[in-house]
Coordinates of C-alpha atoms and ligand atoms in Angstrom, one line a residue:
X1265 CA 93.5 91.5 97.5
X1266 CA 92.0 93.6 94.8
X1267 CA 94.8 95.7 93.4
X1268 CA 92.5 98.7 93.0
X1269 CA 92.0 98.7 96.8
X1270 CA 95.6 98.2 97.6
X1271 CA 96.2 99.3 101.2
X1272 CA 99.8 100.3 100.2
X1273 CA 98.6 103.6 98.7
X1274 CA 97.3 106.8 100.1
X1275 CA 94.1 108.3 98.7
X1276 CA 94.6 107.5 95.1
X1277 CA 94.3 104.0 93.8
X1278 CA 97.0 102.4 91.7
X1279 CA 97.4 99.2 89.6
X1280 CA 100.7 98.4 91.1
X1281 CA 101.7 97.9 94.7
X1282 CA 104.8 99.8 95.9
X1283 CA 107.8 97.7 96.6
X1284 CA 110.9 98.8 98.5
X1285 CA 114.1 97.0 99.2
X1286 CA 114.4 96.9 103.0
X1287 CA 117.9 96.6 104.4
X1288 CA 116.5 95.2 107.6
X1289 CA 114.9 92.1 106.0
X1290 CA 117.4 92.0 103.1
X1291 CA 114.3 91.7 100.8
X1292 CA 112.2 93.7 98.4
X1293 CA 108.8 94.0 100.1
X1294 CA 105.4 95.6 99.6
X1295 CA 105.4 99.0 101.3
X1296 CA 102.5 99.3 103.8
X1297 CA 102.7 102.3 106.2
X1298 CA 101.7 101.9 109.8
X1299 CA 98.9 104.5 109.5
X1300 CA 96.9 104.3 106.2
X1301 CA 97.6 107.2 103.9
X1302 CA 100.4 108.6 105.9
X1303 CA 104.2 108.1 105.7
X1304 CA 106.5 109.1 108.6
X1305 CA 110.0 109.3 107.3
X1306 CA 113.3 110.2 108.8
X1307 CA 116.3 111.1 106.6
X1308 CA 119.8 111.5 107.9
X1309 CA 120.9 115.0 106.8
X1310 CA 124.4 116.4 106.4
X1311 CA 127.1 117.1 108.9
X1312 CA 127.5 120.8 108.4
X1313 CA 131.3 121.2 108.7
X1314 CA 131.8 122.1 105.0
X1315 CA 129.9 122.4 101.7
X1316 CA 128.1 119.1 100.8
X1317 CA 129.5 117.3 97.7
X1318 CA 127.5 115.8 94.9
X1319 CA 128.0 112.3 96.5
X1320 CA 126.0 113.6 99.4
X1321 CA 123.4 115.0 97.0
X1322 CA 123.0 111.7 95.3
X1323 CA 121.5 110.5 98.6
X1324 CA 119.6 113.7 99.2
X1325 CA 118.1 113.6 95.6
X1326 CA 117.1 109.9 96.2
X1327 CA 115.3 111.0 99.4
X1328 CA 113.5 113.7 97.5
X1329 CA 112.5 111.4 94.7
X1330 CA 111.2 109.0 97.4
X1331 CA 109.1 111.7 99.1
X1332 CA 107.8 113.1 95.8
X1333 CA 106.8 109.6 94.7
X1334 CA 105.0 108.9 97.9
X1335 CA 103.2 112.2 97.6
X1336 CA 102.2 111.5 94.0
X1337 CA 100.6 108.3 95.3
X1338 CA 98.4 110.3 97.6
X1339 CA 100.3 109.8 100.8
X1340 CA 100.6 112.5 103.4
X1341 CA 104.4 112.5 104.0
X1342 CA 105.9 113.8 107.2
X1343 CA 109.6 113.9 106.8
X1344 CA 112.2 114.9 109.3
X1345 CA 115.7 115.7 108.4
X1346 CA 118.5 116.3 110.9
X1347 CA 121.4 118.7 110.6
X1348 CA 124.4 117.4 112.5
X1349 CA 125.8 120.7 113.8
X1350 CA 128.1 119.3 116.5
X1351 CA 130.7 116.5 116.0
X1352 CA 134.4 116.0 116.3
X1353 CA 135.2 117.7 113.0
X1354 CA 132.9 120.7 113.7
X1355 CA 134.4 121.2 117.1
X1356 CA 137.9 121.1 115.6
X1357 CA 137.2 123.3 112.6
X1358 CA 135.3 126.0 114.5
X1359 CA 138.1 126.1 117.1
X1360 CA 140.6 126.5 114.3
X1361 CA 138.5 129.3 112.7
X1362 CA 138.2 131.0 116.2
X1363 CA 134.4 131.1 116.0
X1364 CA 131.6 129.4 118.0
X1365 CA 130.2 126.2 116.6
X1366 CA 126.9 128.1 116.0
X1367 CA 128.6 130.7 113.9
X1368 CA 130.7 128.1 112.1
X1369 CA 127.7 125.8 111.2
X1370 CA 125.3 128.6 110.4
X1371 CA 127.2 129.4 107.3
X1372 CA 127.2 125.8 106.0
X1373 CA 123.6 125.2 106.9
X1374 CA 122.6 128.2 104.8
X1375 CA 124.8 126.9 102.0
X1376 CA 123.2 123.5 102.2
X1377 CA 119.7 124.9 102.1
X1378 CA 120.6 127.1 99.1
X1379 CA 122.1 124.0 97.4
X1380 CA 118.9 122.0 98.1
X1381 CA 116.8 124.7 96.5
X1382 CA 118.9 124.8 93.4
X1383 CA 118.2 121.0 93.0
X1384 CA 114.5 121.4 93.6
X1385 CA 114.7 119.3 96.8
X1386 CA 111.4 119.9 98.6
X1387 CA 111.8 121.1 102.2
X1388 CA 111.1 118.3 104.7
X1389 CA 108.3 119.1 107.2
X1390 CA 110.8 119.3 110.0
X1391 CA 114.5 120.3 109.8
X1392 CA 116.0 119.5 113.2
X1393 CA 119.3 120.9 114.4
X1394 CA 121.1 118.6 116.8
X1395 CA 122.2 121.4 119.1
X1396 CA 118.6 122.5 119.6
X1397 CA 117.6 119.0 120.9
X1398 CA 120.2 118.4 123.6
X1399 CA 117.5 118.0 126.2
X1400 CA 115.7 115.4 124.2
X1401 CA 119.0 113.4 123.8
X1402 CA 119.8 113.7 127.5
X1403 CA 116.3 112.4 128.4
X1404 CA 116.7 109.4 126.1
X1405 CA 120.1 108.6 127.6
X1406 CA 118.5 108.8 131.1
X1407 CA 115.8 106.4 129.9
X1408 CA 118.5 104.0 128.7
X1409 CA 120.4 104.3 131.9
X1410 CA 117.2 103.6 133.9
X1411 CA 116.9 100.4 132.0
X1412 CA 120.5 99.4 132.5
X1413 CA 121.8 99.8 129.0
X1414 CA 124.5 102.3 129.8
X1415 CA 127.6 102.7 131.9
X1416 CA 129.9 105.6 132.5
X1417 CA 133.6 105.9 132.2
X1418 CA 135.7 109.1 132.7
X1419 CA 132.6 111.2 132.5
X1420 CA 131.3 109.7 129.2
X1421 CA 128.3 107.5 128.9
X1422 CA 128.4 104.4 126.7
X1423 CA 125.8 102.1 125.3
X1424 CA 126.5 98.5 126.3
X1425 CA 125.8 96.5 123.2
X1426 CA 126.0 93.1 124.9
X1427 CA 122.7 94.1 126.7
X1428 CA 120.9 94.4 123.4
X1429 CA 120.8 91.0 121.8
X1430 CA 119.4 92.2 118.5
X1431 CA 122.6 94.3 117.9
X1432 CA 123.8 93.7 114.3
X1433 CA 120.3 92.9 112.8
X1434 CA 120.5 95.7 110.3
X1435 CA 124.1 95.5 109.1
X1436 CA 124.3 91.7 109.8
X1437 CA 127.5 91.9 111.7
X1438 CA 128.5 89.0 113.8
X1439 CA 128.9 90.2 117.4
X1440 CA 129.8 86.7 118.7
X1441 CA 133.3 86.7 120.0
X1442 CA 133.5 90.4 120.4
X1443 CA 135.4 91.7 123.4
X1444 CA 132.8 92.7 125.9
X1445 CA 133.3 96.2 127.3
X1446 CA 135.6 97.4 124.5
X1447 CA 134.7 101.0 123.8
X1448 CA 134.8 103.5 121.0
X1449 CA 134.6 107.3 121.3
X1450 CA 134.7 108.4 117.7
X1451 CA 131.3 108.4 115.9
X1452 CA 132.5 106.8 112.7
X1453 CA 134.2 103.4 112.7
X1454 CA 134.0 100.2 110.7
X1455 CA 132.3 96.9 111.2
X1456 CA 135.5 95.2 112.4
X1457 CA 135.5 97.6 115.3
X1458 CA 132.0 97.0 116.6
X1459 CA 132.1 98.2 120.2
X1460 CA 130.2 99.9 123.0
X1461 CA 129.7 103.4 121.7
X1462 CA 129.6 106.8 123.3
X1463 CA 126.1 108.3 123.8
X1464 CA 127.5 111.3 125.8
X1465 CA 131.1 112.5 125.7
X1466 CA 132.9 114.2 128.5
X1467 CA 134.3 117.6 127.4
X1468 CA 138.0 117.7 126.5
X1469 CA 139.9 120.8 127.7
X1470 CA 138.8 124.0 125.8
X1471 CA 135.9 122.2 124.0
X1472 CA 132.4 123.4 123.8
X1473 CA 130.1 121.5 126.2
X1474 CA 126.6 121.5 127.6
X1475 CA 125.9 121.4 131.4
X1476 CA 123.2 118.8 131.8
X1477 CA 121.7 116.4 134.5
X1478 CA 124.0 113.6 133.1
X1479 CA 127.1 115.8 133.5
X1480 CA 128.9 118.3 131.3
X1481 CA 129.6 117.2 127.7
X1482 CA 128.2 116.8 124.3
X1483 CA 126.1 114.1 122.5
X1484 CA 127.5 111.4 120.3
X1485 CA 126.2 111.4 116.7
X1486 CA 123.9 108.4 116.8
X1487 CA 121.8 109.5 119.8
X1488 CA 120.9 112.7 118.0
X1489 CA 119.0 110.8 115.2
X1490 CA 117.2 108.5 117.7
X1491 CA 116.0 111.4 119.8
X1492 CA 114.9 113.6 117.0
X1493 CA 113.3 110.9 115.0
X1494 CA 111.1 109.7 117.9
X1495 CA 110.4 113.3 119.0
X1496 CA 108.7 114.2 115.7
X1497 CA 107.6 110.9 114.4
X1498 CA 106.8 108.7 117.4
X1499 CA 108.5 105.5 118.6
X1500 CA 108.0 103.6 115.3
X1501 CA 108.6 105.3 111.9
X1502 CA 107.8 104.0 108.5
X1503 CA 110.9 104.8 106.6
X1504 CA 114.4 105.6 107.6
X1505 CA 117.0 106.4 104.9
X1506 CA 120.5 107.5 104.2
X1507 CA 123.6 106.4 102.2
X1508 CA 124.9 102.9 102.5
X1509 CA 127.8 104.0 104.5
X1510 CA 125.4 104.9 107.3
X1511 CA 124.2 101.4 107.8
X1512 CA 127.0 100.6 110.2
X1513 CA 127.6 101.9 112.8
X1514 CA 125.2 104.9 112.6
X1515 CA 121.9 103.2 111.8
X1516 CA 122.8 100.0 113.8
X1517 CA 123.4 102.2 116.8
X1518 CA 120.2 104.2 116.3
X1519 CA 118.2 101.0 116.4
X1520 CA 120.0 99.9 119.5
X1521 CA 119.3 103.2 121.3
X1522 CA 115.7 103.6 120.2
X1523 CA 114.5 100.0 120.6
X1524 CA 116.3 99.5 123.9
X1525 CA 114.5 102.6 125.2
X1526 CA 111.0 101.9 123.9
X1527 CA 110.9 98.1 123.5
X1528 CA 109.2 98.8 120.1
X1529 CA 110.5 98.5 116.5
X1530 CA 112.2 101.8 115.6
X1531 CA 111.9 102.0 111.8
X1532 CA 110.0 99.5 109.6
X1533 CA 111.7 100.1 106.3
X1534 CA 115.4 101.0 106.0
X1535 CA 116.3 102.3 102.6
X1536 CA 120.0 102.9 101.7
X1537 CA 121.3 104.7 98.6
X1538 CA 124.4 103.3 97.0
X1539 CA 127.4 105.6 96.5
X1540 CA 128.3 108.0 93.9
X1541 CA 131.7 107.0 92.6
X1542 CA 134.6 108.7 90.9
X1543 CA 136.9 106.3 89.0
X1544 CA 135.3 103.5 91.0
X1545 CA 136.0 105.1 94.4
X1546 CA 133.4 106.6 96.7
X1547 CA 133.3 110.3 96.4
X1548 CA 134.3 111.6 99.8
X1549 CA 135.9 114.5 101.5
X1550 CA 138.7 112.4 102.9
X1551 CA 139.7 111.0 99.5
X1552 CA 139.7 114.5 98.1
X1553 CA 137.9 113.3 94.9
X1554 CA 134.8 115.4 95.5
X1555 CA 133.0 118.2 93.6
X1556 CA 130.6 120.6 95.2
X1557 CA 127.5 121.9 93.4
X1558 CA 129.1 125.3 93.4
X1559 CA 132.1 124.0 91.6
X1560 CA 130.0 122.3 89.0
X1561 CA 127.9 125.4 88.5
X1562 CA 131.0 127.6 88.1
X1563 CA 132.2 125.0 85.5
X1564 CA 129.1 125.7 83.4
X1565 CA 126.8 122.9 84.5
X1566 CA 123.2 123.5 85.2
X1567 CA 121.3 122.5 88.3
X1568 CA 118.8 120.6 86.2
X1569 CA 121.5 118.4 84.6
X1570 CA 122.9 117.5 88.0
X1571 CA 119.5 116.7 89.4
X1572 CA 118.6 114.7 86.4
X1573 CA 121.9 112.7 86.5
X1574 CA 121.6 112.0 90.2
X1575 CA 117.9 110.9 89.9
X1576 CA 118.4 108.9 86.7
X1577 CA 120.3 106.0 88.2
X1578 CA 118.2 103.8 90.5
X1579 CA 119.3 104.4 94.0
X1580 CA 120.5 101.0 94.8
X1581 CA 122.9 101.1 91.8
X1582 CA 126.3 102.8 92.2
X1583 CA 126.6 105.9 90.1
X1584 CA 129.9 106.5 88.4
X1585 CA 130.2 110.2 87.9
X1586 CA 131.9 111.5 84.8
X1587 CA 131.7 114.9 82.9
X1588 CA 130.3 113.0 79.9
X1589 CA 127.4 111.7 82.0
X1590 CA 126.6 115.2 83.1
X1591 CA 126.6 116.3 79.4
X1592 CA 124.3 113.4 78.6
X1593 CA 121.9 114.5 81.4
X1594 CA 121.9 118.1 80.0
X1595 CA 120.8 117.0 76.6
X1596 CA 118.1 114.7 78.0
X1597 CA 116.7 117.7 79.9
X1598 CA 116.9 119.9 76.8
X1599 CA 115.2 117.2 74.8
X1600 CA 112.3 117.1 77.2
X1601 CA 112.0 120.9 77.5
X1602 CA 112.0 121.3 73.7
X1603 CA 109.4 118.6 73.4
X1604 CA 107.1 120.3 76.0
X1605 CA 107.5 123.6 74.2
X1606 CA 106.6 121.9 70.9
X1607 CA 103.4 120.5 72.4
X1608 CA 102.5 123.8 74.0
X1609 CA 103.1 126.0 71.0
X1610 CA 102.6 123.7 68.0
X1611 CA 99.6 124.0 65.7
X1612 CA 98.0 120.7 65.1
X1613 CA 94.9 119.7 63.2
X1614 CA 91.6 119.6 65.2
X1615 CA 90.5 116.4 66.9
X1616 CA 92.2 113.7 68.8
X1617 CA 93.6 110.3 67.9
X1618 CA 92.8 107.1 69.6
X1619 CA 96.4 105.8 69.0
X1620 CA 97.8 108.7 71.0
X1621 CA 95.3 108.0 73.8
X1622 CA 96.5 104.4 74.0
X1623 CA 100.1 105.4 73.8
X1624 CA 99.7 107.9 76.7
X1625 CA 98.0 105.2 78.8
X1626 CA 100.9 102.8 78.1
X1627 CA 103.5 105.5 79.1
X1628 CA 101.6 106.2 82.3
X1629 CA 101.5 102.6 83.3
X1630 CA 105.2 101.9 82.5
X1631 CA 106.2 105.0 84.4
X1632 CA 104.2 104.0 87.4
X1633 CA 105.5 100.4 87.3
X1634 CA 109.1 101.6 87.1
X1635 CA 108.8 103.7 90.2
X1636 CA 106.7 101.2 92.1
X1637 CA 109.5 98.7 91.6
X1638 CA 111.8 100.0 94.3
X1639 CA 112.0 103.4 92.6
X1640 CA 113.4 102.2 89.4
X1641 CA 114.0 105.6 87.9
X1642 CA 115.8 104.3 84.8
X1643 CA 112.7 102.3 83.8
X1644 CA 110.4 105.3 84.5
X1645 CA 112.6 107.5 82.4
X1646 CA 112.6 105.0 79.6
X1647 CA 108.8 105.1 79.6
X1648 CA 108.9 108.9 79.1
X1649 CA 111.6 109.0 76.4
X1650 CA 109.8 106.2 74.4
X1651 CA 106.7 108.4 74.6
X1652 CA 108.6 111.5 73.4
X1653 CA 110.1 109.5 70.5
X1654 CA 106.7 108.1 69.4
X1655 CA 104.9 111.5 69.8
X1656 CA 107.6 113.3 67.8
X1657 CA 107.2 110.7 65.0
X1658 CA 103.4 111.2 65.1
X1659 CA 103.8 115.0 64.9
X1660 CA 106.3 114.7 62.0
X1661 CA 103.9 112.4 60.1
X1662 CA 101.0 114.8 60.7
X1663 CA 99.2 112.2 62.8
X1664 CA 99.1 114.2 66.0
X1665 CA 95.9 116.2 66.8
X1666 CA 95.2 119.3 68.8
X1667 CA 93.4 117.3 71.5
X1668 CA 96.4 115.0 71.9
X1669 CA 98.6 117.7 73.4
X1670 CA 96.9 118.0 76.8
X1671 CA 97.1 114.3 77.7
X1672 CA 100.8 114.1 76.6
X1673 CA 101.5 117.3 78.6
X1674 CA 99.8 115.7 81.6
X1675 CA 102.2 112.8 81.4
X1676 CA 105.1 115.2 81.4
X1677 CA 103.6 116.9 84.5
X1678 CA 103.3 113.5 86.2
X1679 CA 107.0 112.9 85.3
X1680 CA 108.0 116.3 86.6
X1681 CA 106.2 116.0 89.9
X1682 CA 109.0 113.5 90.6
X1683 CA 112.0 114.4 88.5
X1684 CA 111.5 118.2 88.7
X1685 CA 113.6 119.3 85.7
X1686 CA 111.2 120.8 83.2
X1687 CA 111.0 124.4 84.3
X1688 CA 113.6 126.3 82.4
X1689 CA 114.9 128.2 85.5
X1690 CA 118.6 127.2 85.5
X1691 CA 119.8 130.7 84.6
X1692 CA 117.8 132.2 87.4
X1693 CA 119.1 129.7 89.9
X1694 CA 122.7 130.2 88.8
X1695 CA 122.3 133.9 89.2
X1696 CA 121.4 133.3 92.9
X1697 CA 124.9 131.7 93.1
X1698 CA 126.4 134.8 91.4
X1699 CA 127.0 133.0 88.2
X1700 CA 126.0 134.5 84.8
X1701 CA 124.5 137.6 86.3
X1702 CA 124.9 139.8 83.3
X1703 CA 121.7 139.0 81.5
X1704 CA 118.4 137.2 82.2
X1705 CA 119.5 134.7 79.5
X1706 CA 116.5 132.4 78.7
X1707 CA 117.0 128.8 77.7
X1708 CA 116.3 127.4 74.2
X1709 CA 112.9 125.9 75.2
X1710 CA 111.7 129.2 76.7
X1711 CA 112.8 131.1 73.6
X1712 CA 111.0 128.6 71.3
X1713 CA 107.9 129.0 73.4
X1714 CA 108.0 132.8 73.3
X1715 CA 108.6 132.8 69.5
X1716 CA 105.6 130.5 69.0
X1717 CA 103.5 132.8 71.2
X1718 CA 104.6 135.8 69.0
X1719 CA 103.7 133.8 65.9
X1720 CA 100.3 133.2 67.3
X1721 CA 99.8 136.9 68.1
X1722 CA 100.8 137.9 64.6
X1723 CA 98.4 135.4 63.1
X1724 CA 95.6 136.9 65.0
X1725 CA 96.9 140.3 63.9
X1726 CA 97.7 141.4 67.5
X1727 CA 100.8 143.3 66.5
X1728 CA 101.1 145.1 69.9
X1729 CA 101.5 141.7 71.6
X1730 CA 103.9 140.4 69.0
X1731 CA 106.1 143.6 69.3
X1732 CA 106.0 143.3 73.0
X1733 CA 107.4 139.8 72.9
X1734 CA 110.0 140.8 70.4
X1735 CA 111.2 143.7 72.6
X1736 CA 111.2 141.6 75.7
X1737 CA 113.3 139.0 74.0
X1738 CA 115.7 141.7 72.7
X1739 CA 116.1 143.0 76.2
X1740 CA 117.2 139.6 77.2
X1741 CA 119.7 139.3 74.4
X1742 CA 117.6 137.3 71.9
X1743 CA 117.3 138.7 68.3
X1744 CA 114.4 137.6 66.1
X1745 CA 114.7 137.6 62.3
X1746 CA 111.6 137.2 60.2
X1747 CA 112.5 135.3 57.1
X1748 CA 110.9 135.9 53.7
X1749 CA 109.2 132.5 53.7
X1750 CA 107.1 133.6 56.8
X1751 CA 109.2 131.6 59.3
X1752 CA 111.1 133.1 62.2
X1753 CA 114.8 132.5 63.2
X1754 CA 116.3 133.6 66.5
X1755 CA 119.8 134.0 67.7
X1756 CA 121.6 135.2 70.8
X1757 CA 123.3 138.6 70.7
Ligands
AMP3189 P1 127.4 113.1 106.0 O1 127.4 114.6 105.9 O2 128.8 112.6 105.9 O3 126.7 112.6 107.2 O4 126.6 112.6 104.8 C1 125.4 113.0 104.4 C2 124.7 111.9 103.5 O5 125.5 111.7 102.3 C3 124.7 110.5 104.2 O6 123.4 109.9 103.9 C4 125.8 109.7 103.5 O7 125.5 108.4 103.5 C5 125.7 110.3 102.1 N1 126.9 110.1 101.3 C6 128.2 110.4 101.6 N2 129.0 110.2 100.6 C7 128.3 109.7 99.6 C8 128.5 109.2 98.2 N3 129.8 109.2 97.7 N4 127.5 108.8 97.5 C9 126.2 108.8 98.0 N5 125.9 109.2 99.2 C10 126.9 109.6 100.0
ZN3190 ZN1 121.3 109.9 111.3

């Protein structure tokens, strides 16, 4: 196969074929979607009973990097994300708060969407709320019943896993010797407890329920994802993803429900993100070792540092979260922004240099190869930082030309289409969370860029423009001082 005509890509050609690690096969495989040029992806979204923590966002950032990467390769991506807005915890917590599940979850859905925006997570094509798809779930359960995969007990409907011989193929659990007919009603349980699971749960006294053709009650967690994934994406999807903790039972059960109903493969590639850890333990609500985005923002951390940190560690590696790692991410972002500002506003001798053209091509190739290798973001970042170092050296030596800036900036643009941290809009985003609302404080890179613009205006003797920039910066708390040697220094008020 000629690599230029690789069928693994969308419209644009690439030198490298895309490889993803597929939990289903246990192998890293070339990624080839079912329909050329199109990727249908389902991502398990949050259970909206509280604010999401940054462990959750590790997985959501991975899913965003995945979608942005596929788009950058020319694929049309159709992504569906569910919102689990009914489950044991939601029912319990909304009852304790004395409000309806709708009212209770609305608040956390809005918070989640705001959080996503702050991290530059692109909106999926479909965001599907479980409670708005009860009919689809009931219909799927009816199909399973018609095919003999279910039984009822005390008003609840269960999936009989012994009827589905492929049960365990994703998580590789051994179902031999399991007690047939043993049931589980909770949605989350471990591998040692593999059992027939509830598709539809009879209402407990006082609990919210739906009146349906399969009786009153509410859906189990797993059926929601099967029903909504197939509704929007068809019987067979290209990619299904989530954190590793979802492999069993959630994804195993989704496969059982979907494939038992359709007789077709459900998802072709299963991608699972490793956990974000704190002191070597999974960050989780139940352990109490979690931090929300809002807490980190209030503690002075920027959205861009958090996104960068979460994206920088390849998704199949565990990410040990420390305050130092966040600080490191903040300086990496600052370094890139300052570099971009230097390229945009610097004055370089006319012409272009062949050595930079070659250097840029090498960076592009390394970046591309890193991401094509199962989204190795660390390798892709190394390609960018090596380029930054080499270009800075060339500038310092006077070897960088005017015509070199655009191609290097284009590499940064390619990087930012995936990593999305270059725009200096942290202050603006934090203000949306009510943090630092006193001034429109610009970041260093923005100030440098404005100062350079003012310099350029002064050089062409456009004093009106240069005064305007000075006044505008003053309004935002930045004081410019023209020094006697012709340079400009700035400081914050
Ligand atoms: P939940 O709201 O519990 O359904 O979780 C939403 C997403 O976050 C799922 O894909 C989980 O697998 C993922 N997740 C939960 N905890 C972590 C963690 N500590 N690190 C990475 N992903 C996590
Ligand atoms: Zn799911």
